Amino acid sequence: MKIGNSTSDFILLGLFNYTEAHLFLFVMVLTIAFSSLVGNALMILLIHQDVRLHTPMYFLLSQLSLMDMMLISTIVPKMAADYLSGKKSISPAGCGLQIFFFLTLAGGECFLLAAMSYDRYVAVCHPLRYPILMSWQLCLRMTVGSWCLGAADGLMQAAATLSFPFCDAHEINHFFCEAPTLVRLACADTFVFEYVMYICCVLMLLVPFSLILISYSLILAVVLQMRSREARKKAFSTCSSHLTVVGLFYGAAIFIYMRPKSYRSANHDKVVSAFYTIFTPVLNPIIYSLRNSEVKGALRKCMGQCISTFHNMDALLHLDVLLVLSVL
């Protein structure tokens, strides 16, 4: 194939066709994305407003919610606009920015989930030493480190991917710019880049995932020694829920980035990518937070304050009306 102009726009073929079934799926995806934005925004608001939630654990949860909101905002609006308008082009600069933000957020979330598993390990296995082993200073360092490592990976992969010359066919069989999909269009030897990307994936995916499994294995070992059956049941339920979300996120990411090139399929990649970019973010506020009694208490308190404020405003409005009538 001929080498195309490197400044030509790319064409995103998208996730859906223009059929009734796909229109229904499109509406469902938009509903899930909107629910994810509302749920994660509510989590950030509750953690910010309630003093009882000003702890390292909930600070990490607020960062996870922020990353999920930004991840949804990086992908879904462009996908929806392309589907509704029929204009599916994206400039090389726009594609590079999408790769950068996507990898910054997804990579940062990999490390943040590992930090959260360490926090749970300390809380369950060493509760008396929690203020020392999980200090605010360490919490902030882990959070900043997660963002910085994700940004470094995003910057490197975005710059390296767009440095290749691309062939005449600028059609990307995906619903957003993802490095492995874009590299397939390159008219150059990409072996070195793919090898480096594989090493990055080991560091970004397998290392944090291994730390998470070790943390929860130690937690389960402590849980099995608990005498209270109710406490064991509650701990098992919490750990299984957390591991389910972690498994979906890491499993999908490993499937996309660490499979051999010969086993890759564009249609499979699109479906799997949808799991950890659209569906997983809506599960995080449910699994990690809204099942938590402290978060439920903060939500009830916030709703009570809103209702009280509404009633006060209603009473003031009635008072104003009576004053106006008395004047008349």
Tab-separated table of N, CA and C in Angstrom, residues 22 61 71 87 125 142 198 201 206 289 296 309:
chain	number	residue	atom	x	y	z
A	22	HIS	N	-28.976	-1.755	16.737
A	22	HIS	CA	-27.800	-0.983	17.132
A	22	HIS	C	-28.196	0.382	17.695
A	61	LEU	N	-11.047	6.817	46.720
A	61	LEU	CA	-12.303	6.575	45.998
A	61	LEU	C	-12.723	7.788	45.176
A	71	LEU	N	-12.577	9.548	31.979
A	71	LEU	CA	-12.457	8.489	30.972
A	71	LEU	C	-13.699	8.434	30.093
A	87	LYS	N	-20.456	12.183	10.680
A	87	LYS	CA	-19.090	12.643	10.390
A	87	LYS	C	-18.132	11.955	11.355
A	125	CYS	N	-5.981	-5.961	58.086
A	125	CYS	CA	-4.932	-6.776	58.709
A	125	CYS	C	-4.159	-6.044	59.806
A	142	MET	N	0.937	8.243	46.655
A	142	MET	CA	0.424	7.188	45.784
A	142	MET	C	-0.525	7.757	44.725
A	198	TYR	N	4.676	-3.800	25.015
A	198	TYR	CA	4.420	-5.020	25.780
A	198	TYR	C	5.070	-4.932	27.167
A	201	CYS	N	3.095	-2.676	29.301
A	201	CYS	CA	1.869	-3.334	29.762
A	201	CYS	C	2.150	-4.251	30.947
A	206	LEU	N	0.274	-6.064	34.830
A	206	LEU	CA	0.542	-7.282	35.594
A	206	LEU	C	1.082	-6.997	36.985
A	289	SER	N	-18.621	2.005	46.774
A	289	SER	CA	-19.076	3.104	47.626
A	289	SER	C	-20.531	3.022	48.053
A	296	LYS	N	-23.804	5.598	52.479
A	296	LYS	CA	-25.270	5.679	52.535
A	296	LYS	C	-25.713	6.715	53.566
A	309	THR	N	-33.543	22.538	53.193
A	309	THR	CA	-33.331	23.806	52.483
A	309	THR	C	-34.526	24.154	51.616
